[in-house]
Coordinates of C-alpha atoms and ligand atoms in Angstrom, one line a residue:
M75 CA -0.1 0.0 0.3
A76 CA 1.4 3.4 -1.1
E77 CA 2.7 6.1 2.2
R78 CA -0.3 7.7 3.3
N79 CA -0.4 11.4 3.9
Q80 CA -0.3 12.7 7.9
Y81 CA -1.0 15.1 10.0
N82 CA 0.7 15.2 13.3
F83 CA -0.7 14.6 16.1
S84 CA 2.1 14.5 18.2
G85 CA 1.5 15.2 22.0
R86 CA -2.2 15.0 21.4
H87 CA -4.7 12.3 23.2
A88 CA -7.7 11.2 21.1
I89 CA -10.8 9.2 22.9
V90 CA -12.1 6.6 19.6
T91 CA -15.5 5.0 21.0
G92 CA -16.6 2.1 19.2
G93 CA -13.4 2.3 18.8
G94 CA -12.7 -2.3 19.0
A95 CA -13.7 -2.7 15.6
G96 CA -14.5 -1.0 12.1
I97 CA -14.5 2.7 11.2
G98 CA -13.4 3.5 15.1
L99 CA -10.3 1.0 14.9
A100 CA -9.3 2.6 11.5
I101 CA -10.0 5.6 12.9
A102 CA -7.4 5.0 15.9
H103 CA -5.0 3.7 13.4
R104 CA -4.9 6.6 11.4
L105 CA -4.5 8.7 14.4
V106 CA -1.6 6.3 15.9
E107 CA 0.3 6.6 12.6
G108 CA 0.4 10.5 13.3
G109 CA 1.8 9.9 16.7
A110 CA -1.4 10.2 18.6
T111 CA -2.1 8.1 21.6
I112 CA -5.5 6.7 22.3
S113 CA -8.3 5.7 24.4
L114 CA -10.1 3.0 22.8
W115 CA -13.8 3.0 24.2
D116 CA -16.2 0.5 23.3
R117 CA -18.5 -2.0 25.1
D118 CA -17.2 -5.4 24.3
P119 CA -14.2 -6.3 26.0
D120 CA -12.8 -9.5 24.2
M121 CA -13.1 -6.8 21.1
L122 CA -11.3 -4.4 22.9
E123 CA -8.1 -6.6 23.5
Q124 CA -8.3 -8.0 20.3
A125 CA -8.2 -4.7 18.6
R126 CA -5.6 -3.4 21.2
S127 CA -3.2 -6.6 19.6
T128 CA -3.0 -4.8 16.7
F129 CA -1.5 -1.9 17.6
G130 CA 2.7 -2.1 17.6
D131 CA 4.3 -0.4 19.9
V132 CA 2.3 2.2 21.2
K133 CA -0.9 0.2 22.8
P134 CA -4.2 1.8 23.0
Q135 CA -5.7 2.6 26.6
V136 CA -8.8 0.1 26.6
V137 CA -11.8 1.3 28.5
T138 CA -15.0 -0.6 29.0
V139 CA -18.0 1.6 28.9
D140 CA -21.2 1.3 27.3
V141 CA -21.5 5.1 25.2
S142 CA -25.6 5.0 26.2
D143 CA -25.1 4.6 30.0
A144 CA -24.7 8.6 31.9
D145 CA -22.5 7.2 34.9
A146 CA -20.5 4.6 33.1
V147 CA -19.0 7.4 30.2
V148 CA -18.3 9.9 33.3
A149 CA -16.4 7.4 35.0
A150 CA -14.9 6.4 31.5
R151 CA -13.8 10.3 31.2
D152 CA -12.2 9.7 34.3
A153 CA -10.3 6.7 33.4
T154 CA -9.3 7.8 30.1
L155 CA -7.6 11.5 31.6
Q156 CA -5.9 9.5 34.9
A157 CA -3.7 7.9 32.2
T158 CA -3.7 10.8 30.2
A159 CA -2.1 14.6 30.6
G160 CA -5.5 15.5 28.3
I161 CA -8.2 15.0 26.1
D162 CA -7.7 16.8 22.6
I163 CA -9.8 14.8 20.5
L164 CA -13.2 12.9 20.6
V165 CA -14.3 10.6 18.1
T166 CA -17.5 8.9 18.7
S167 CA -18.0 6.0 16.5
A168 CA -20.0 4.0 18.8
G169 CA -22.9 2.5 17.4
I170 CA -25.4 -0.1 16.2
T171 CA -28.1 0.4 13.2
G172 CA -31.6 -2.1 15.3
P173 CA -33.6 -4.0 13.4
N174 CA -34.3 -3.0 9.4
T175 CA -38.4 -3.1 9.7
T176 CA -41.2 0.0 8.8
L177 CA -42.0 2.3 11.7
W178 CA -45.2 0.8 12.9
D179 CA -43.4 -2.7 13.2
Y180 CA -40.7 -1.2 14.8
P181 CA -40.8 -2.9 18.7
V182 CA -40.7 0.4 21.1
A183 CA -37.5 -0.8 22.9
D184 CA -34.9 -1.5 19.5
W185 CA -36.2 2.1 19.3
D186 CA -35.2 3.5 22.8
K187 CA -31.9 1.3 22.3
V188 CA -31.1 2.8 19.4
I189 CA -31.6 6.4 20.1
G190 CA -29.8 5.5 23.1
V191 CA -26.7 4.4 21.2
N192 CA -26.7 6.4 19.0
L193 CA -27.6 9.9 19.8
R194 CA -27.6 9.8 24.3
G195 CA -24.4 8.3 23.6
P196 CA -22.6 10.7 21.7
F197 CA -24.4 13.7 23.9
L198 CA -23.1 12.1 27.1
C199 CA -19.5 11.8 26.0
C200 CA -19.3 14.9 24.1
R201 CA -20.8 16.1 27.5
A202 CA -18.3 14.5 29.6
V203 CA -15.5 15.9 27.6
V204 CA -16.6 19.2 26.6
P205 CA -15.5 20.7 30.0
Q206 CA -11.4 19.5 29.8
M207 CA -11.4 21.0 26.5
R208 CA -12.8 24.0 27.4
E209 CA -10.0 24.5 30.0
K210 CA -7.5 24.3 27.9
N211 CA -9.0 26.3 24.9
Y212 CA -8.4 23.1 22.0
G213 CA -10.6 20.4 21.6
R214 CA -11.5 18.4 17.9
I215 CA -14.8 16.3 18.4
V216 CA -16.0 14.1 14.9
N217 CA -19.6 12.3 15.6
I218 CA -19.7 9.4 13.2
A219 CA -23.5 9.9 11.7
S220 CA -25.0 9.0 8.6
I221 CA -26.0 9.6 5.0
A222 CA -29.2 7.9 7.0
G223 CA -29.4 11.0 9.1
K224 CA -30.2 13.4 6.1
E225 CA -31.8 11.2 3.6
G226 CA -33.6 8.8 5.6
N227 CA -33.5 5.2 4.9
P228 CA -36.5 3.4 4.7
N229 CA -37.0 0.4 7.4
A230 CA -34.6 2.2 9.6
S231 CA -36.0 5.0 10.8
A232 CA -34.9 4.9 14.8
Y233 CA -31.0 4.7 12.7
S234 CA -31.6 7.9 10.5
A235 CA -33.5 9.8 13.7
S236 CA -30.9 8.6 15.7
K237 CA -28.2 10.1 13.1
A238 CA -29.9 13.2 11.7
G239 CA -30.1 14.0 15.9
V240 CA -26.3 13.7 15.5
I241 CA -26.4 15.9 13.0
G242 CA -28.4 18.3 14.5
M243 CA -26.5 18.5 18.1
T244 CA -23.3 18.8 16.3
K245 CA -24.5 22.0 15.3
S246 CA -25.4 23.2 18.6
L247 CA -22.3 22.2 20.1
G248 CA -19.9 23.6 17.5
K249 CA -22.2 27.0 17.8
E250 CA -21.4 27.0 21.7
L251 CA -17.7 26.8 21.2
A252 CA -17.3 28.5 17.4
Q253 CA -15.4 30.9 19.9
T254 CA -13.2 28.5 21.5
G255 CA -10.5 26.5 20.3
I256 CA -12.5 23.4 20.0
R257 CA -13.9 22.5 17.2
V258 CA -16.7 20.3 16.4
N259 CA -17.8 18.7 13.0
C260 CA -19.9 15.0 12.2
I261 CA -19.4 13.2 9.0
T262 CA -22.3 11.5 7.2
P263 CA -21.0 8.3 5.5
A264 CA -23.0 6.0 2.9
A265 CA -22.3 2.1 3.5
V266 CA -18.5 0.8 4.3
R267 CA -18.6 -3.2 5.0
T268 CA -17.9 -3.6 8.7
G269 CA -18.9 -6.0 11.5
I270 CA -22.0 -3.9 11.8
F271 CA -23.7 -5.4 8.5
A272 CA -24.2 -8.6 10.2
Q273 CA -27.0 -6.2 11.8
M274 CA -29.0 -5.7 8.6
T275 CA -30.8 -7.7 6.4
Q276 CA -29.5 -8.3 2.7
Q277 CA -32.4 -6.5 1.2
H278 CA -31.1 -3.7 3.4
I279 CA -27.3 -3.5 2.3
D280 CA -28.8 -4.6 -1.3
F281 CA -30.6 -1.2 -1.0
M282 CA -28.0 0.7 0.5
L283 CA -25.3 -0.3 -2.3
S284 CA -28.2 0.8 -4.6
K285 CA -28.2 4.3 -3.6
I286 CA -24.5 5.1 -4.5
P287 CA -23.2 6.3 -7.6
M288 CA -19.7 4.9 -7.3
N289 CA -21.4 1.2 -7.1
R290 CA -19.4 0.7 -4.6
F291 CA -19.1 0.5 -0.6
G292 CA -16.9 2.8 1.2
E293 CA -13.8 0.9 2.7
V294 CA -12.9 2.4 6.7
E295 CA -9.4 4.2 5.6
E296 CA -10.9 6.4 3.0
I297 CA -13.6 7.0 6.4
A298 CA -10.2 7.5 8.6
A299 CA -8.9 9.7 5.9
L300 CA -11.7 12.5 6.3
V301 CA -12.0 11.8 10.1
A302 CA -8.0 12.6 10.5
W303 CA -8.1 16.2 8.9
L304 CA -11.2 16.7 11.0
S305 CA -9.0 15.3 13.7
S306 CA -6.6 17.7 13.0
E307 CA -5.6 21.2 13.7
D308 CA -5.9 22.1 10.0
C309 CA -9.6 22.0 10.4
S310 CA -9.4 25.1 11.7
F311 CA -12.7 27.1 10.1
S312 CA -14.8 24.5 9.6
T313 CA -17.2 23.1 12.5
A314 CA -20.8 22.6 13.3
A315 CA -21.0 21.0 10.1
V316 CA -21.6 18.3 8.3
F317 CA -19.4 15.9 5.8
D318 CA -20.3 14.0 2.7
I319 CA -18.4 11.1 2.5
S320 CA -20.9 8.7 0.3
G321 CA -19.7 8.2 -3.1
G322 CA -21.5 10.6 -4.6
R323 CA -25.2 9.9 -2.8
G324 CA -24.8 13.0 -0.9
T325 CA -26.7 15.7 -2.5
Y326 CA -26.3 18.7 0.3
Ligands
NAD15 N1 -20.6 0.8 8.4 C1 -21.3 1.6 7.8 O1 -22.0 1.2 6.5 C2 -22.0 2.9 8.3 C3 -22.1 3.8 7.2 C4 -22.4 5.4 8.2 C5 -22.3 5.6 9.4 N2 -22.0 4.6 10.1 C6 -21.5 4.6 11.5 O2 -20.2 4.6 11.7 C7 -20.2 4.1 13.0 C8 -19.3 2.6 13.2 O3 -20.1 1.2 12.8 P1 -18.9 0.9 12.3 O4 -19.6 0.0 10.9 O5 -17.9 0.3 12.6 O6 -19.7 -0.8 13.1 P2 -19.2 -1.8 14.3 O7 -19.8 -2.5 14.1 O8 -17.7 -2.4 13.4 O9 -18.3 -0.9 14.8 C9 -18.8 -0.2 16.2 C10 -18.6 -0.2 17.3 O10 -19.4 -0.1 18.4 C11 -19.4 -0.4 19.0 N3 -20.8 -0.7 20.3 C12 -21.8 -0.7 19.9 N4 -22.6 -0.4 21.2 C13 -21.9 0.2 22.1 C14 -22.6 1.1 23.1 N5 -23.4 1.3 23.9 N6 -21.2 1.7 23.7 C15 -19.7 1.3 23.5 N7 -19.1 0.8 22.3 C16 -21.0 0.1 21.1 C17 -19.2 -1.7 19.3 O11 -18.8 -3.2 20.5 C18 -18.4 -2.0 17.9 O12 -16.9 -2.5 18.2 C19 -21.5 3.7 13.3 O13 -22.1 4.5 14.4 C20 -22.2 3.1 12.3 O14 -23.7 4.0 12.3 C21 -21.6 3.2 9.8

């Protein structure tokens, strides 16, 4: 593989939620390649250990946490702060899809769970780290939303609503912090083949591919490349913004 362009993250510490697998893990690798130290937050300790073993000399801190649990997120933040000088970057990638079914058949408990992980989770994580970022007047927050949050995918109402919520929350927080050194943005990927596909029906996966003009899925490294820029000091005049990465699907 050709050598990747790098941003300089030396001296920076990043939290990547959902860092045990998929997009989050690829982002963590990309940040480490640029010199960052990392805390991987995930709900699954086995996945975290497996993820940790994929790193070389600079092993990430791993923190088992359910991002929808308010007390657990505060405890994870405190555990991270004990292990590092401070938190410079937060990437919220933990997410679930929920069942693929029409809204009128959507089980209420599943709706609550999807909103809990995908929207309450990023809210709790941002809420936990922003005070410390404000103290040192520096931070980069990147929330992983989805093209589904802009367009609404049929048979994924909870997921689409949760991601639309992340877009709105990012816009609010970005404006609240606009006059500080903290930048808050989100990205809206189209489908990327990761473990999350196991949670979807084949019909839904086929639907998502059919909507992508490039006629292929995204790669986790492509998502990580955009997140790397958004996590860097070079991202200085963009905040409260939504970045498309959808193979041509997104039209706004
Ligand atoms: N893969 C795609 O097609 C795609 C497209 C657009 C957006 N996204 C978003 O990207 C993010 C990452 O997805 P992915 O494809 O890497 O999926 P993935 O399933 O490979 O990884 C998600 C990770 O989040 C963790 N997680 C789930 N619930 C959690 C919780 N309550 N607390 C802590 N960790 C939890 C999982 O254990 C897993 O390691 C998600 O927010 C997803 O909605 C994915």
